[in-house]
Amino acid sequence: MNTTAGGIETVTEDEISGEWRERARRDGLRRVMRASQPDSLNAGVTERTRAVVSGQLALVADRLGRRPRRALEIGCGIGRLTPTIAAHAERVHAIDMTPAMVDQARATCAHLPAVEFECVRADRMSPPRERYDAAVCVWVLMHVLDERRLAESCRVIAASTRYLTLIEYEHASVPVSRWSRLRTLEDYVRLLPGAEVVDEQVIDYGGDHSFAALIALGGQAAR
């Protein structure tokens, strides 16, 4: 851990990687959700999240006039949302920074040949040669702690996809850990060049809530 000139504690990249390696050793959904939450709440939130992602990807298809050909999942974790994304896209490229998470996601999605996995940090992405039709990023950018790196990550995401489903914590009844930052949808929209919100919902659970926004990027909202 480091301390900035302003007295704010920060964490190193090694500490962040180590934290996610430890989380990968947990059981079930506790690997990617709060370990303090009951399993029933984690399962219920996951089902609600799948429904929101499914609905927003269906909206993308309506706006494109076709099924998304290529979709990106940023921070796939153990693959709990990957099959939902695969049901709406011809091909899915799923990334995560933690090898053990990627291994579990591959096992979860072994029956889905159109899904490919890669071990990549969300804040180390490079723009693809061809933009994705859709990207899904669920409770990932809240873990990008450095504001400059967050801004660069958002710039790369905006250059990488036509539509983005972004789900992030906006309010927590229990203070978040040093591994997370609460930000508003407006905070992210300011960092995403050419962003326009075309659908916005709220996911409530256990006194917390997250926004779930479908964002058109690069002028796609006019289509």
PDB file of C-alpha atoms in Angstrom:
ATOM      1  CA  MET A   1       0.000   0.000   0.000  1.00  0.00           C
ATOM      2  CA  ASN A   2       1.163   3.539  -0.775  1.00  0.00           C
ATOM      3  CA  THR A   3       0.092   6.946   0.524  1.00  0.00           C
ATOM      4  CA  THR A   4      -0.292   9.931  -1.776  1.00  0.00           C
ATOM      5  CA  ALA A   5       0.878  13.445  -0.963  1.00  0.00           C
ATOM      6  CA  GLY A   6      -2.675  14.235   0.104  1.00  0.00           C
ATOM      7  CA  GLY A   7      -2.667  11.422   2.634  1.00  0.00           C
ATOM      8  CA  ILE A   8      -4.954   9.152   0.603  1.00  0.00           C
ATOM      9  CA  GLU A   9      -4.093   5.480   0.789  1.00  0.00           C
ATOM     10  CA  THR A  10      -3.684   3.712  -2.542  1.00  0.00           C
ATOM     11  CA  VAL A  11      -3.036   0.106  -3.443  1.00  0.00           C
ATOM     12  CA  THR A  12      -0.382  -1.259  -5.772  1.00  0.00           C
ATOM     13  CA  GLU A  13      -1.018  -3.351  -8.874  1.00  0.00           C
ATOM     14  CA  ASP A  14       0.493  -6.380  -7.135  1.00  0.00           C
ATOM     15  CA  GLU A  15      -1.926  -5.944  -4.230  1.00  0.00           C
ATOM     16  CA  ILE A  16      -4.871  -5.678  -6.617  1.00  0.00           C
ATOM     17  CA  SER A  17      -3.826  -8.817  -8.502  1.00  0.00           C
ATOM     18  CA  GLY A  18      -3.320 -10.648  -5.219  1.00  0.00           C
ATOM     19  CA  GLU A  19      -6.755  -9.643  -3.958  1.00  0.00           C
ATOM     20  CA  TRP A  20      -8.445 -11.114  -7.044  1.00  0.00           C
ATOM     21  CA  ARG A  21      -6.381 -14.296  -6.830  1.00  0.00           C
ATOM     22  CA  GLU A  22      -7.669 -14.676  -3.270  1.00  0.00           C
ATOM     23  CA  ARG A  23     -11.256 -14.010  -4.343  1.00  0.00           C
ATOM     24  CA  ALA A  24     -10.945 -16.707  -7.012  1.00  0.00           C
ATOM     25  CA  ARG A  25     -10.465 -19.232  -4.188  1.00  0.00           C
ATOM     26  CA  ARG A  26     -13.902 -18.531  -2.716  1.00  0.00           C
ATOM     27  CA  ASP A  27     -16.934 -20.684  -3.373  1.00  0.00           C
ATOM     28  CA  GLY A  28     -19.648 -19.952  -5.914  1.00  0.00           C
ATOM     29  CA  LEU A  29     -20.783 -16.396  -6.580  1.00  0.00           C
ATOM     30  CA  ARG A  30     -18.793 -15.149  -3.581  1.00  0.00           C
ATOM     31  CA  ARG A  31     -15.801 -15.150  -5.918  1.00  0.00           C
ATOM     32  CA  VAL A  32     -17.233 -12.198  -7.821  1.00  0.00           C
ATOM     33  CA  MET A  33     -19.737 -10.688  -5.365  1.00  0.00           C
ATOM     34  CA  ARG A  34     -19.616  -9.566  -1.751  1.00  0.00           C
ATOM     35  CA  ALA A  35     -18.666 -12.503   0.454  1.00  0.00           C
ATOM     36  CA  SER A  36     -20.722 -10.941   3.259  1.00  0.00           C
ATOM     37  CA  GLN A  37     -23.966 -11.206   1.283  1.00  0.00           C
ATOM     38  CA  PRO A  38     -26.182 -14.304   1.654  1.00  0.00           C
ATOM     39  CA  ASP A  39     -25.918 -16.785  -1.200  1.00  0.00           C
ATOM     40  CA  SER A  40     -29.616 -16.291  -1.924  1.00  0.00           C
ATOM     41  CA  LEU A  41     -29.096 -12.538  -2.402  1.00  0.00           C
ATOM     42  CA  ASN A  42     -26.083 -13.114  -4.666  1.00  0.00           C
ATOM     43  CA  ALA A  43     -28.101 -15.577  -6.752  1.00  0.00           C
ATOM     44  CA  GLY A  44     -31.098 -13.251  -6.978  1.00  0.00           C
ATOM     45  CA  VAL A  45     -28.973 -10.263  -8.002  1.00  0.00           C
ATOM     46  CA  THR A  46     -27.244 -12.401 -10.626  1.00  0.00           C
ATOM     47  CA  GLU A  47     -30.582 -13.434 -12.157  1.00  0.00           C
ATOM     48  CA  ARG A  48     -31.757  -9.825 -12.200  1.00  0.00           C
ATOM     49  CA  THR A  49     -28.492  -8.756 -13.822  1.00  0.00           C
ATOM     50  CA  ARG A  50     -28.787 -11.446 -16.486  1.00  0.00           C
ATOM     51  CA  ALA A  51     -32.287 -10.207 -17.311  1.00  0.00           C
ATOM     52  CA  VAL A  52     -31.100  -6.604 -17.647  1.00  0.00           C
ATOM     53  CA  VAL A  53     -28.137  -7.583 -19.840  1.00  0.00           C
ATOM     54  CA  SER A  54     -30.412  -9.746 -22.008  1.00  0.00           C
ATOM     55  CA  GLY A  55     -32.922  -6.926 -22.432  1.00  0.00           C
ATOM     56  CA  GLN A  56     -30.294  -4.358 -23.339  1.00  0.00           C
ATOM     57  CA  LEU A  57     -28.605  -6.653 -25.855  1.00  0.00           C
ATOM     58  CA  ALA A  58     -32.015  -7.256 -27.434  1.00  0.00           C
ATOM     59  CA  LEU A  59     -32.360  -3.475 -27.690  1.00  0.00           C
ATOM     60  CA  VAL A  60     -28.957  -3.305 -29.397  1.00  0.00           C
ATOM     61  CA  ALA A  61     -30.176  -5.854 -31.958  1.00  0.00           C
ATOM     62  CA  ASP A  62     -33.280  -3.743 -32.565  1.00  0.00           C
ATOM     63  CA  ARG A  63     -31.190  -0.633 -33.099  1.00  0.00           C
ATOM     64  CA  LEU A  64     -28.711  -2.388 -35.401  1.00  0.00           C
ATOM     65  CA  GLY A  65     -31.448  -4.192 -37.300  1.00  0.00           C
ATOM     66  CA  ARG A  66     -29.594  -7.446 -36.783  1.00  0.00           C
ATOM     67  CA  ARG A  67     -28.036  -9.622 -34.112  1.00  0.00           C
ATOM     68  CA  PRO A  68     -24.675  -8.325 -32.847  1.00  0.00           C
ATOM     69  CA  ARG A  69     -21.924 -10.119 -34.755  1.00  0.00           C
ATOM     70  CA  ARG A  70     -19.168  -9.578 -32.196  1.00  0.00           C
ATOM     71  CA  ALA A  71     -19.565  -8.809 -28.502  1.00  0.00           C
ATOM     72  CA  LEU A  72     -16.983  -8.055 -25.836  1.00  0.00           C
ATOM     73  CA  GLU A  73     -17.342  -8.974 -22.179  1.00  0.00           C
ATOM     74  CA  ILE A  74     -15.048  -6.844 -20.024  1.00  0.00           C
ATOM     75  CA  GLY A  75     -14.287  -8.636 -16.767  1.00  0.00           C
ATOM     76  CA  CYS A  76     -16.014 -11.957 -17.311  1.00  0.00           C
ATOM     77  CA  GLY A  77     -15.056 -13.353 -13.899  1.00  0.00           C
ATOM     78  CA  ILE A  78     -16.278 -16.939 -13.571  1.00  0.00           C
ATOM     79  CA  GLY A  79     -18.527 -16.664 -16.628  1.00  0.00           C
ATOM     80  CA  ARG A  80     -21.820 -16.093 -14.814  1.00  0.00           C
ATOM     81  CA  LEU A  81     -23.045 -13.641 -17.485  1.00  0.00           C
ATOM     82  CA  THR A  82     -21.167 -15.011 -20.489  1.00  0.00           C
ATOM     83  CA  PRO A  83     -23.876 -17.479 -21.638  1.00  0.00           C
ATOM     84  CA  THR A  84     -26.445 -14.663 -21.554  1.00  0.00           C
ATOM     85  CA  ILE A  85     -24.243 -12.537 -23.804  1.00  0.00           C
ATOM     86  CA  ALA A  86     -23.566 -15.507 -26.101  1.00  0.00           C
ATOM     87  CA  ALA A  87     -27.316 -16.010 -26.536  1.00  0.00           C
ATOM     88  CA  HIS A  88     -27.510 -12.572 -28.180  1.00  0.00           C
ATOM     89  CA  ALA A  89     -24.309 -12.437 -30.261  1.00  0.00           C
ATOM     90  CA  GLU A  90     -22.707 -14.538 -32.954  1.00  0.00           C
ATOM     91  CA  ARG A  91     -19.306 -14.418 -31.258  1.00  0.00           C
ATOM     92  CA  VAL A  92     -18.120 -13.306 -27.813  1.00  0.00           C
ATOM     93  CA  HIS A  93     -14.642 -12.261 -26.708  1.00  0.00           C
ATOM     94  CA  ALA A  94     -14.502 -12.425 -22.903  1.00  0.00           C
ATOM     95  CA  ILE A  95     -11.587 -11.016 -20.902  1.00  0.00           C
ATOM     96  CA  ASP A  96     -10.564 -11.030 -17.258  1.00  0.00           C
ATOM     97  CA  MET A  97      -7.337 -10.225 -15.416  1.00  0.00           C
ATOM     98  CA  THR A  98      -7.274 -13.299 -13.131  1.00  0.00           C
ATOM     99  CA  PRO A  99      -6.157 -16.638 -14.650  1.00  0.00           C
ATOM    100  CA  ALA A 100      -8.173 -18.725 -12.171  1.00  0.00           C
ATOM    101  CA  MET A 101     -11.326 -16.788 -13.021  1.00  0.00           C
ATOM    102  CA  VAL A 102     -10.732 -17.279 -16.747  1.00  0.00           C
ATOM    103  CA  ASP A 103     -10.180 -21.010 -16.203  1.00  0.00           C
ATOM    104  CA  GLN A 104     -13.504 -21.276 -14.370  1.00  0.00           C
ATOM    105  CA  ALA A 105     -15.265 -19.250 -17.067  1.00  0.00           C
ATOM    106  CA  ARG A 106     -13.884 -21.558 -19.774  1.00  0.00           C
ATOM    107  CA  ALA A 107     -15.222 -24.559 -17.865  1.00  0.00           C
ATOM    108  CA  THR A 108     -18.607 -22.884 -17.382  1.00  0.00           C
ATOM    109  CA  CYS A 109     -18.840 -22.072 -21.090  1.00  0.00           C
ATOM    110  CA  ALA A 110     -17.285 -25.234 -22.524  1.00  0.00           C
ATOM    111  CA  HIS A 111     -20.549 -25.870 -24.403  1.00  0.00           C
ATOM    112  CA  LEU A 112     -20.326 -22.488 -26.175  1.00  0.00           C
ATOM    113  CA  PRO A 113     -17.871 -22.751 -29.091  1.00  0.00           C
ATOM    114  CA  ALA A 114     -18.481 -19.153 -30.185  1.00  0.00           C
ATOM    115  CA  VAL A 115     -16.944 -17.768 -26.981  1.00  0.00           C
ATOM    116  CA  GLU A 116     -13.206 -17.109 -26.701  1.00  0.00           C
ATOM    117  CA  PHE A 117     -11.430 -16.106 -23.502  1.00  0.00           C
ATOM    118  CA  GLU A 118      -8.328 -14.031 -22.889  1.00  0.00           C
ATOM    119  CA  CYS A 119      -6.496 -13.048 -19.720  1.00  0.00           C
ATOM    120  CA  VAL A 120      -6.284  -9.244 -19.987  1.00  0.00           C
ATOM    121  CA  ARG A 121      -6.741  -6.424 -17.486  1.00  0.00           C
ATOM    122  CA  ALA A 122      -9.674  -4.154 -18.272  1.00  0.00           C
ATOM    123  CA  ASP A 123      -7.392  -1.150 -17.822  1.00  0.00           C
ATOM    124  CA  ARG A 124      -4.823  -2.604 -20.241  1.00  0.00           C
ATOM    125  CA  MET A 125      -7.109  -3.135 -23.217  1.00  0.00           C
ATOM    126  CA  SER A 126      -6.122  -2.018 -26.699  1.00  0.00           C
ATOM    127  CA  PRO A 127      -8.696  -0.996 -29.336  1.00  0.00           C
ATOM    128  CA  PRO A 128      -9.492  -3.900 -31.712  1.00  0.00           C
ATOM    129  CA  ARG A 129      -8.949  -3.685 -35.461  1.00  0.00           C
ATOM    130  CA  GLU A 130     -12.738  -3.834 -35.904  1.00  0.00           C
ATOM    131  CA  ARG A 131     -15.223  -2.371 -33.443  1.00  0.00           C
ATOM    132  CA  TYR A 132     -17.492  -4.703 -31.528  1.00  0.00           C
ATOM    133  CA  ASP A 133     -21.211  -4.260 -31.968  1.00  0.00           C
ATOM    134  CA  ALA A 134     -21.751  -4.537 -28.226  1.00  0.00           C
ATOM    135  CA  ALA A 135     -19.760  -4.672 -25.008  1.00  0.00           C
ATOM    136  CA  VAL A 136     -20.860  -5.652 -21.504  1.00  0.00           C
ATOM    137  CA  CYS A 137     -19.025  -4.398 -18.420  1.00  0.00           C
ATOM    138  CA  VAL A 138     -20.579  -5.327 -15.065  1.00  0.00           C
ATOM    139  CA  TRP A 139     -19.073  -4.167 -11.749  1.00  0.00           C
ATOM    140  CA  VAL A 140     -15.600  -3.898 -13.259  1.00  0.00           C
ATOM    141  CA  LEU A 141     -14.700  -0.237 -13.700  1.00  0.00           C
ATOM    142  CA  MET A 142     -15.443   0.389 -10.015  1.00  0.00           C
ATOM    143  CA  HIS A 143     -12.275  -1.616  -9.382  1.00  0.00           C
ATOM    144  CA  VAL A 144     -10.131   0.668 -11.563  1.00  0.00           C
ATOM    145  CA  LEU A 145      -8.845   2.801  -8.718  1.00  0.00           C
ATOM    146  CA  ASP A 146      -6.567   5.230 -10.529  1.00  0.00           C
ATOM    147  CA  GLU A 147      -8.594   8.051 -12.108  1.00  0.00           C
ATOM    148  CA  ARG A 148      -6.169   8.631 -14.965  1.00  0.00           C
ATOM    149  CA  ARG A 149      -6.186   4.950 -15.834  1.00  0.00           C
ATOM    150  CA  LEU A 150      -9.977   4.927 -15.630  1.00  0.00           C
ATOM    151  CA  ALA A 151     -10.149   7.812 -18.112  1.00  0.00           C
ATOM    152  CA  GLU A 152      -7.856   5.988 -20.522  1.00  0.00           C
ATOM    153  CA  SER A 153      -9.829   2.753 -20.114  1.00  0.00           C
ATOM    154  CA  CYS A 154     -13.064   4.579 -20.942  1.00  0.00           C
ATOM    155  CA  ARG A 155     -11.452   6.148 -24.010  1.00  0.00           C
ATOM    156  CA  VAL A 156     -10.367   2.701 -25.251  1.00  0.00           C
ATOM    157  CA  ILE A 157     -13.800   1.187 -24.548  1.00  0.00           C
ATOM    158  CA  ALA A 158     -15.505   3.988 -26.480  1.00  0.00           C
ATOM    159  CA  ALA A 159     -13.211   3.337 -29.435  1.00  0.00           C
ATOM    160  CA  SER A 160     -13.809  -0.419 -29.235  1.00  0.00           C
ATOM    161  CA  THR A 161     -17.595  -0.824 -29.368  1.00  0.00           C
ATOM    162  CA  ARG A 162     -20.774   0.669 -30.783  1.00  0.00           C
ATOM    163  CA  TYR A 163     -22.899  -0.016 -27.704  1.00  0.00           C
ATOM    164  CA  LEU A 164     -21.924  -0.564 -24.080  1.00  0.00           C
ATOM    165  CA  THR A 165     -23.985  -2.103 -21.286  1.00  0.00           C
ATOM    166  CA  LEU A 166     -22.417  -0.640 -18.155  1.00  0.00           C
ATOM    167  CA  ILE A 167     -23.505  -1.731 -14.680  1.00  0.00           C
ATOM    168  CA  GLU A 168     -21.763  -0.191 -11.670  1.00  0.00           C
ATOM    169  CA  TYR A 169     -22.435   0.446  -7.988  1.00  0.00           C
ATOM    170  CA  GLU A 170     -23.826   3.914  -7.384  1.00  0.00           C
ATOM    171  CA  HIS A 171     -24.911   3.605  -3.753  1.00  0.00           C
ATOM    172  CA  ALA A 172     -23.803   1.153  -1.063  1.00  0.00           C
ATOM    173  CA  SER A 173     -25.474   0.871   2.345  1.00  0.00           C
ATOM    174  CA  VAL A 174     -22.247  -0.671   3.661  1.00  0.00           C
ATOM    175  CA  PRO A 175     -19.062   1.312   2.901  1.00  0.00           C
ATOM    176  CA  VAL A 176     -17.137  -0.199   0.006  1.00  0.00           C
ATOM    177  CA  SER A 177     -13.666  -1.598   0.510  1.00  0.00           C
ATOM    178  CA  ARG A 178     -10.409   0.025  -0.575  1.00  0.00           C
ATOM    179  CA  TRP A 179     -10.653  -2.140  -3.718  1.00  0.00           C
ATOM    180  CA  SER A 180     -13.653  -0.195  -5.034  1.00  0.00           C
ATOM    181  CA  ARG A 181     -14.733   3.335  -5.965  1.00  0.00           C
ATOM    182  CA  LEU A 182     -18.366   4.440  -6.102  1.00  0.00           C
ATOM    183  CA  ARG A 183     -19.072   6.638  -9.127  1.00  0.00           C
ATOM    184  CA  THR A 184     -22.246   7.861 -10.815  1.00  0.00           C
ATOM    185  CA  LEU A 185     -23.392   7.140 -14.345  1.00  0.00           C
ATOM    186  CA  GLU A 186     -22.660  10.785 -15.158  1.00  0.00           C
ATOM    187  CA  ASP A 187     -19.053  10.291 -14.014  1.00  0.00           C
ATOM    188  CA  TYR A 188     -18.598   7.518 -16.567  1.00  0.00           C
ATOM    189  CA  VAL A 189     -20.487   9.256 -19.374  1.00  0.00           C
ATOM    190  CA  ARG A 190     -18.134  12.235 -19.079  1.00  0.00           C
ATOM    191  CA  LEU A 191     -15.202   9.876 -19.667  1.00  0.00           C
ATOM    192  CA  LEU A 192     -16.711   8.026 -22.656  1.00  0.00           C
ATOM    193  CA  PRO A 193     -16.219  10.076 -25.850  1.00  0.00           C
ATOM    194  CA  GLY A 194     -19.389  10.341 -27.932  1.00  0.00           C
ATOM    195  CA  ALA A 195     -21.532   8.689 -25.241  1.00  0.00           C
ATOM    196  CA  GLU A 196     -25.323   8.899 -25.172  1.00  0.00           C
ATOM    197  CA  VAL A 197     -27.456   6.924 -22.705  1.00  0.00           C
ATOM    198  CA  VAL A 198     -30.300   5.173 -24.532  1.00  0.00           C
ATOM    199  CA  ASP A 199     -31.593   3.001 -21.666  1.00  0.00           C
ATOM    200  CA  GLU A 200     -31.158   3.316 -17.908  1.00  0.00           C
ATOM    201  CA  GLN A 201     -32.369   1.058 -15.111  1.00  0.00           C
ATOM    202  CA  VAL A 202     -31.655   0.522 -11.428  1.00  0.00           C
ATOM    203  CA  ILE A 203     -30.758  -2.793  -9.802  1.00  0.00           C
ATOM    204  CA  ASP A 204     -31.593  -2.786  -6.077  1.00  0.00           C
ATOM    205  CA  TYR A 205     -30.301  -5.380  -3.656  1.00  0.00           C
ATOM    206  CA  GLY A 206     -29.664  -5.551   0.065  1.00  0.00           C
ATOM    207  CA  GLY A 207     -29.851  -1.780   0.547  1.00  0.00           C
ATOM    208  CA  ASP A 208     -27.431  -1.135  -2.311  1.00  0.00           C
ATOM    209  CA  HIS A 209     -28.206  -0.113  -5.842  1.00  0.00           C
ATOM    210  CA  SER A 210     -26.410  -0.002  -9.164  1.00  0.00           C
ATOM    211  CA  PHE A 211     -27.236   1.792 -12.372  1.00  0.00           C
ATOM    212  CA  ALA A 212     -27.556  -0.346 -15.512  1.00  0.00           C
ATOM    213  CA  ALA A 213     -27.111   1.799 -18.608  1.00  0.00           C
ATOM    214  CA  LEU A 214     -27.051   1.032 -22.302  1.00  0.00           C
ATOM    215  CA  ILE A 215     -24.772   3.624 -23.850  1.00  0.00           C
ATOM    216  CA  ALA A 216     -24.430   4.363 -27.555  1.00  0.00           C
ATOM    217  CA  LEU A 217     -20.920   5.393 -28.552  1.00  0.00           C
ATOM    218  CA  GLY A 218     -19.525   7.257 -31.508  1.00  0.00           C
ATOM    219  CA  GLY A 219     -22.810   8.699 -32.741  1.00  0.00           C
ATOM    220  CA  GLN A 220     -24.617   5.341 -32.761  1.00  0.00           C
ATOM    221  CA  ALA A 221     -27.681   6.775 -30.991  1.00  0.00           C
ATOM    222  CA  ALA A 222     -28.777   8.390 -34.249  1.00  0.00           C
ATOM    223  CA  ARG A 223     -29.196   5.002 -35.923  1.00  0.00           C
TER     224      ARG A 223
END
